[in-house]
Short mmCIF file of C-alpha atoms in Angstrom, two decimals:
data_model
loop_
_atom_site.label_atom_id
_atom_site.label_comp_id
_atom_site.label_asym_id
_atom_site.label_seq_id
_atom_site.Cartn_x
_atom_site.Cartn_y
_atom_site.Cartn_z
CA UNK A 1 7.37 -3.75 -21.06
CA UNK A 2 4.07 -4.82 -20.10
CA UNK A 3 2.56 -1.75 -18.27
CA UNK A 4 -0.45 -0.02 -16.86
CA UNK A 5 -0.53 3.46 -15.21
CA UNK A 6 -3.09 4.99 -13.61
CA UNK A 7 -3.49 8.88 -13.35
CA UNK A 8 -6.16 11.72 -12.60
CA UNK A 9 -5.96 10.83 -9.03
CA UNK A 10 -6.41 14.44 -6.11
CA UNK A 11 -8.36 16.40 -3.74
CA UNK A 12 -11.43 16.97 -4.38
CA UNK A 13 -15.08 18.03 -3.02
CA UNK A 14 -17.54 15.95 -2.04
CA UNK A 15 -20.52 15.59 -4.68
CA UNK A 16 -18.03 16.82 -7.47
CA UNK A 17 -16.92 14.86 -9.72
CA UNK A 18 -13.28 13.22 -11.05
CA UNK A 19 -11.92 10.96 -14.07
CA UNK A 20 -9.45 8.22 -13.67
CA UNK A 21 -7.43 7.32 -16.31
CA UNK A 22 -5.82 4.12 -17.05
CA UNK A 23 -3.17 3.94 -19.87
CA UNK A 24 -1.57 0.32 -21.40
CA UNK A 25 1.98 -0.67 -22.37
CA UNK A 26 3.19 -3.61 -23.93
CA UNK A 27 0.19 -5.75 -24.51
CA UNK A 28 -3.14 -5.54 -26.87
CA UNK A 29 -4.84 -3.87 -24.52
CA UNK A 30 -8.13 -4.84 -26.83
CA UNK A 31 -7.83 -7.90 -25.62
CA UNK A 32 -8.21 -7.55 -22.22
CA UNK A 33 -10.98 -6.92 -19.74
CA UNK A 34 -9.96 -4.32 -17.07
CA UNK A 35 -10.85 -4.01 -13.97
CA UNK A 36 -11.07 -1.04 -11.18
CA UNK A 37 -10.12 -1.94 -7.86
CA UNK A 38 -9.58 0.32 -4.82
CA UNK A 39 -7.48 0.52 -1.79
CA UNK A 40 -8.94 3.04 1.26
CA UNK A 41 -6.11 3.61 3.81
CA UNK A 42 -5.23 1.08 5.92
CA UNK A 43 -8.07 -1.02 4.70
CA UNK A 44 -8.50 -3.87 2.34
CA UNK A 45 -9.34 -4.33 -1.62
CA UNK A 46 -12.36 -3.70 -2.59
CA UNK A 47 -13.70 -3.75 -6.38
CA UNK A 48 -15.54 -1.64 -8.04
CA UNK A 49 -15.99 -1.91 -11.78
CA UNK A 50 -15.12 -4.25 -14.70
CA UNK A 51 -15.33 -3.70 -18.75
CA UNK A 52 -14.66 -6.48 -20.94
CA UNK A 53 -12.89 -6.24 -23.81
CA UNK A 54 -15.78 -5.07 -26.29
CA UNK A 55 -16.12 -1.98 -24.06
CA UNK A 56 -19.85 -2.80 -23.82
CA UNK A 57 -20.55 -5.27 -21.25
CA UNK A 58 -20.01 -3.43 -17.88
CA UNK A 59 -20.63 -4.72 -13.99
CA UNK A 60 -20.14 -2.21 -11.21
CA UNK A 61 -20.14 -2.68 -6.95
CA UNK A 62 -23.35 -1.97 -5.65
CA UNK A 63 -21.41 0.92 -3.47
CA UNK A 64 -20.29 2.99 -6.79
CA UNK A 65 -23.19 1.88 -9.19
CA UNK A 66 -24.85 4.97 -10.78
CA UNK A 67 -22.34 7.14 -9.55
CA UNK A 68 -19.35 5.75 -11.38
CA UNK A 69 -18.81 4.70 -14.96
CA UNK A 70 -16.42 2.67 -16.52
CA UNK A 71 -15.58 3.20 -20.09
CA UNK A 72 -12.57 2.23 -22.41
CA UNK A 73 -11.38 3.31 -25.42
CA UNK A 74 -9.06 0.73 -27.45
CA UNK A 75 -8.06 2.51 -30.16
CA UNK A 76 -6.00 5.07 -27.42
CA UNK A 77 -5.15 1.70 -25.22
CA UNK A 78 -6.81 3.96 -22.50
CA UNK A 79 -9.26 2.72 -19.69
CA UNK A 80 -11.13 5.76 -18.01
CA UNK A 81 -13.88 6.09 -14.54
CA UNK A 82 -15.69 8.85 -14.27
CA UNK A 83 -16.67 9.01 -10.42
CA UNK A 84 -19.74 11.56 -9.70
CA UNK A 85 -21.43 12.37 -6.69
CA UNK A 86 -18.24 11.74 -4.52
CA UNK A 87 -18.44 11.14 -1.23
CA UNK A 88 -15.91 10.59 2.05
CA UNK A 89 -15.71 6.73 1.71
CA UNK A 90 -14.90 6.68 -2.08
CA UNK A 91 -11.74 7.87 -0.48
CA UNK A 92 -8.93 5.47 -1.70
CA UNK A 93 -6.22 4.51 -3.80
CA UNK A 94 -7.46 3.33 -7.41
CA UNK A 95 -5.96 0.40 -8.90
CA UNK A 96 -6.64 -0.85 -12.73
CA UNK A 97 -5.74 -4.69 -13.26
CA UNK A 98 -6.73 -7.00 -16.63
CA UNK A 99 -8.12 -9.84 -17.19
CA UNK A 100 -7.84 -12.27 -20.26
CA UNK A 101 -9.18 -15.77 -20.84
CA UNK A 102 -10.85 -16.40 -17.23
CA UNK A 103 -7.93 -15.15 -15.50
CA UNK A 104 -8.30 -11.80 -14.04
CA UNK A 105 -5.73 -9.52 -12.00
CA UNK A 106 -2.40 -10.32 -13.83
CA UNK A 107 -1.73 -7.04 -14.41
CA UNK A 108 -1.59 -3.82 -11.94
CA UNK A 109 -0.97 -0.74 -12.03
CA UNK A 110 0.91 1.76 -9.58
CA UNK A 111 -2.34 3.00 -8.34
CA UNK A 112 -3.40 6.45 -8.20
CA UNK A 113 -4.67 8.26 -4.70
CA UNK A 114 -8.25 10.38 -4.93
CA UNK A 115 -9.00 11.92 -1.36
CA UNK A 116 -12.65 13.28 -0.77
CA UNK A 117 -12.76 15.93 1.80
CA UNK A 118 -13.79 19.46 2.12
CA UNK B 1 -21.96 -6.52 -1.12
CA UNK B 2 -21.14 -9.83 0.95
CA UNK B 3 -17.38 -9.98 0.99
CA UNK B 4 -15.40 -13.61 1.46
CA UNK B 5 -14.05 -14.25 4.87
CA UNK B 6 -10.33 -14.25 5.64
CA UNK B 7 -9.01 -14.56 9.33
CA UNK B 8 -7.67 -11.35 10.22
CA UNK B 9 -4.16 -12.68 10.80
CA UNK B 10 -1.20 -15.24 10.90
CA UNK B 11 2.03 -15.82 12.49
CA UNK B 12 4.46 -18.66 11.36
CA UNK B 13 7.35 -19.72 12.48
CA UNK B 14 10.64 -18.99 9.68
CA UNK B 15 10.76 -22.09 7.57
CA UNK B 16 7.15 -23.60 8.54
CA UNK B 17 4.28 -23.74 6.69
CA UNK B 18 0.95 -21.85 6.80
CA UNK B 19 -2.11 -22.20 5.23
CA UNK B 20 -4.49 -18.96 4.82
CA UNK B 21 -8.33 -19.37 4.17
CA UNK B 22 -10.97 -18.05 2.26
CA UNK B 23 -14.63 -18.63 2.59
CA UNK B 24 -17.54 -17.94 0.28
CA UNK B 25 -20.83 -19.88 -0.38
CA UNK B 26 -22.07 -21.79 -3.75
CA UNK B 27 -22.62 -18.63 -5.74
CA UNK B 28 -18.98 -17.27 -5.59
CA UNK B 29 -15.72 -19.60 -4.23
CA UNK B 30 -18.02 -23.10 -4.06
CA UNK B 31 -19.18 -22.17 -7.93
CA UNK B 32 -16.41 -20.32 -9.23
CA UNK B 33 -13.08 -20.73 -7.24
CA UNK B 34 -11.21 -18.31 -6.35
CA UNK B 35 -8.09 -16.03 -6.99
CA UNK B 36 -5.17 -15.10 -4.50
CA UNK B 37 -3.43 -12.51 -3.78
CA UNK B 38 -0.02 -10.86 -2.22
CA UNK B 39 0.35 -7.51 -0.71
CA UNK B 40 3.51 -5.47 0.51
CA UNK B 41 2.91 -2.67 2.28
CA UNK B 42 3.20 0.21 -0.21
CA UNK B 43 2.65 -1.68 -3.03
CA UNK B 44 -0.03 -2.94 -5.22
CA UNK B 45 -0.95 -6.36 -5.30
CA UNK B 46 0.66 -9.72 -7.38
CA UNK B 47 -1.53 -12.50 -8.59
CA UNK B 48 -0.53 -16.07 -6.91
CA UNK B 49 -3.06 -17.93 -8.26
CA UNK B 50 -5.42 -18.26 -10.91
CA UNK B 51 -8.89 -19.54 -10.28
CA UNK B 52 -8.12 -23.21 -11.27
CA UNK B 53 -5.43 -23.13 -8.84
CA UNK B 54 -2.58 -22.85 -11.29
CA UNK B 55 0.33 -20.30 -10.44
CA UNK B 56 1.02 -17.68 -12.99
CA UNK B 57 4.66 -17.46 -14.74
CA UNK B 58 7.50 -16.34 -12.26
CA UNK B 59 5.37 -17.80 -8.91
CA UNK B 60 7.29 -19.98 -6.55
CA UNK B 61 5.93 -23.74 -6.07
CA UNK B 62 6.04 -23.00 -2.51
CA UNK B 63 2.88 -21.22 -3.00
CA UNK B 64 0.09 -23.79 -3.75
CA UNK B 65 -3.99 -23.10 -4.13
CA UNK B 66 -6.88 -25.57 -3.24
CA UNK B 67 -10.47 -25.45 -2.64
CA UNK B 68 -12.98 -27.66 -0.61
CA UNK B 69 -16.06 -27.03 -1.59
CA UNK B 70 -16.92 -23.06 -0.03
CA UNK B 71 -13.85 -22.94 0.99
CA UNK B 72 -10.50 -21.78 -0.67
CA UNK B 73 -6.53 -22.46 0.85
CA UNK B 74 -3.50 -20.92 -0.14
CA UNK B 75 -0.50 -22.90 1.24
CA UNK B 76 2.68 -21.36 1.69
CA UNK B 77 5.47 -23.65 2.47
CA UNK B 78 9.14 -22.91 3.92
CA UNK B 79 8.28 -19.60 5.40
CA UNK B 80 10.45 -16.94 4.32
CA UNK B 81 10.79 -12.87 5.58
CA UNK B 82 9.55 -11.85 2.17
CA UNK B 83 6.34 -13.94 2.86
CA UNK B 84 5.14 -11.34 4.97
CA UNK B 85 2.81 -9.59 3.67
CA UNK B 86 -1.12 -9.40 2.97
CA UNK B 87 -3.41 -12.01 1.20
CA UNK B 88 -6.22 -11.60 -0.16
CA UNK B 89 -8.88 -14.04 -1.65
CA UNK B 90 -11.17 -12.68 -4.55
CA UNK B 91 -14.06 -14.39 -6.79
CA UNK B 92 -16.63 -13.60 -8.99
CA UNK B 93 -20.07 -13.96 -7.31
CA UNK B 94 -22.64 -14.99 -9.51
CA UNK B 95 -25.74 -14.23 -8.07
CA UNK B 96 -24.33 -9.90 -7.63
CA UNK B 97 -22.81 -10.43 -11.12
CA UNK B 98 -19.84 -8.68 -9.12
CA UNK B 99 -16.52 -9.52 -7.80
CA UNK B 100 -16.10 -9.80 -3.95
CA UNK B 101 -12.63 -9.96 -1.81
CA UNK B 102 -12.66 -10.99 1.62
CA UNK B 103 -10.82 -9.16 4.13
CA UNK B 104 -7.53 -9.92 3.69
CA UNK B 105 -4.72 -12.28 6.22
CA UNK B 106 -1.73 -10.18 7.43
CA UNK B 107 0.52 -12.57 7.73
CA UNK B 108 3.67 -12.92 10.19
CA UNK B 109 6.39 -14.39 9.90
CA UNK B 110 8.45 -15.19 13.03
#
């Protein structure tokens, strides 16, 4: 079935550094831009990165930009964010969600948790 | 980045209709529309609407999308429990080449 599940998600340090993972089920993921949207607790959305489908064109939030990077590779159906420098408010649960033809968050993952603290 | 602004909350009455807003300016909602979406606590969030106001596969027709010029509406008609839940509003701003969400509604359902 149509799928995406995120992983990589922990504890970790702040100003050390973590990779996300996103892996695709059930659709061409090629297809599709993806998008990286996080969750702190009790608080609302907020996004933070999007690659389209040619794994080239990239926009990030000003809050992550430089720190994280978005990156994709289709032939492994597998969407990845490296997030360096991390600090306390990067805090959150990390969503992935697609986007085809104009229409974007169709598809979401489970979501998985990074906590910055010392 | 500017964010799109939701009132905090709702509270309906079972059965009755509410109708959540979003506002942006001309560079995000008034240019480009905007999505909506539902949240249940502990869960992640389910596409209502696409930015042209159309309803995905599998949404109810009691959910309906509009937009007046900065400002976007999702109507939700014959309240039910499962209604309850968060909402958020999201569109591409043009002008931070970025996407923005507002706040998010919690709504209630009495």
């Amino acid at each position: 079935q149509v799928q995406l599940v995120e992983s990589g998600g922990g504890v970790v340090q702040p100003g050390r550094s973590l990779t996300l993972s996103c892996t695709a089920s059930g659709f061409t993921f090629s297809s599709y831009d993806i998008h990286w949207v996080r969750q702190a607790p009790g608080k609302g959305l907020e996004w933070v990165a999007l690659v389209w489908s040619d794994g080239i064109t990239k926009f990030y939030a000003d809050s992550v930009k430089g720190r994280f990077t978005i990156s994709r590779d289709n032939s492994g159906n597998t969407l990845h964010l490296q997030l360096n420098s991390l600090r306390a408010e990067d805090t959150a649960v990390y969503y992935c969600a697609t986007e085809r033809g104009g229409n974007p968050f169709e598809i979401w993952g489970q979501g998985t948790m990074v906590t910055v603290s010392s | 980045q500017a964010g799109l602004t939701q009132p905090p909350s709702v509270s309906k009455d079972l059965r009755q209709t509410a109708t959540l807003t979003c506002t942006g300016n001309s560079n995000n909602v008034g240019h480009q529309g905007a999505v909506w979406l539902q949240q249940h606590q502990g869960h992640p969030p389910k596409l209502l609407s696409h930015k042209n106001n159309n309803r995905p596969s599998g949404i109810s027709e009691r959910f309906s999308a509009s937009r007046s010029g900065n400002t976007a509406s999702l109507t939700i008609t014959g309240l039910q429990p499962e209604d309850e839940a968060d909402y958020y509003c999201s569109s591409w701003d043009t002008s931070l080449s970025a996407w923005v969400f507002g706040g998010g509604t919690k709504l209630t359902v009495l």
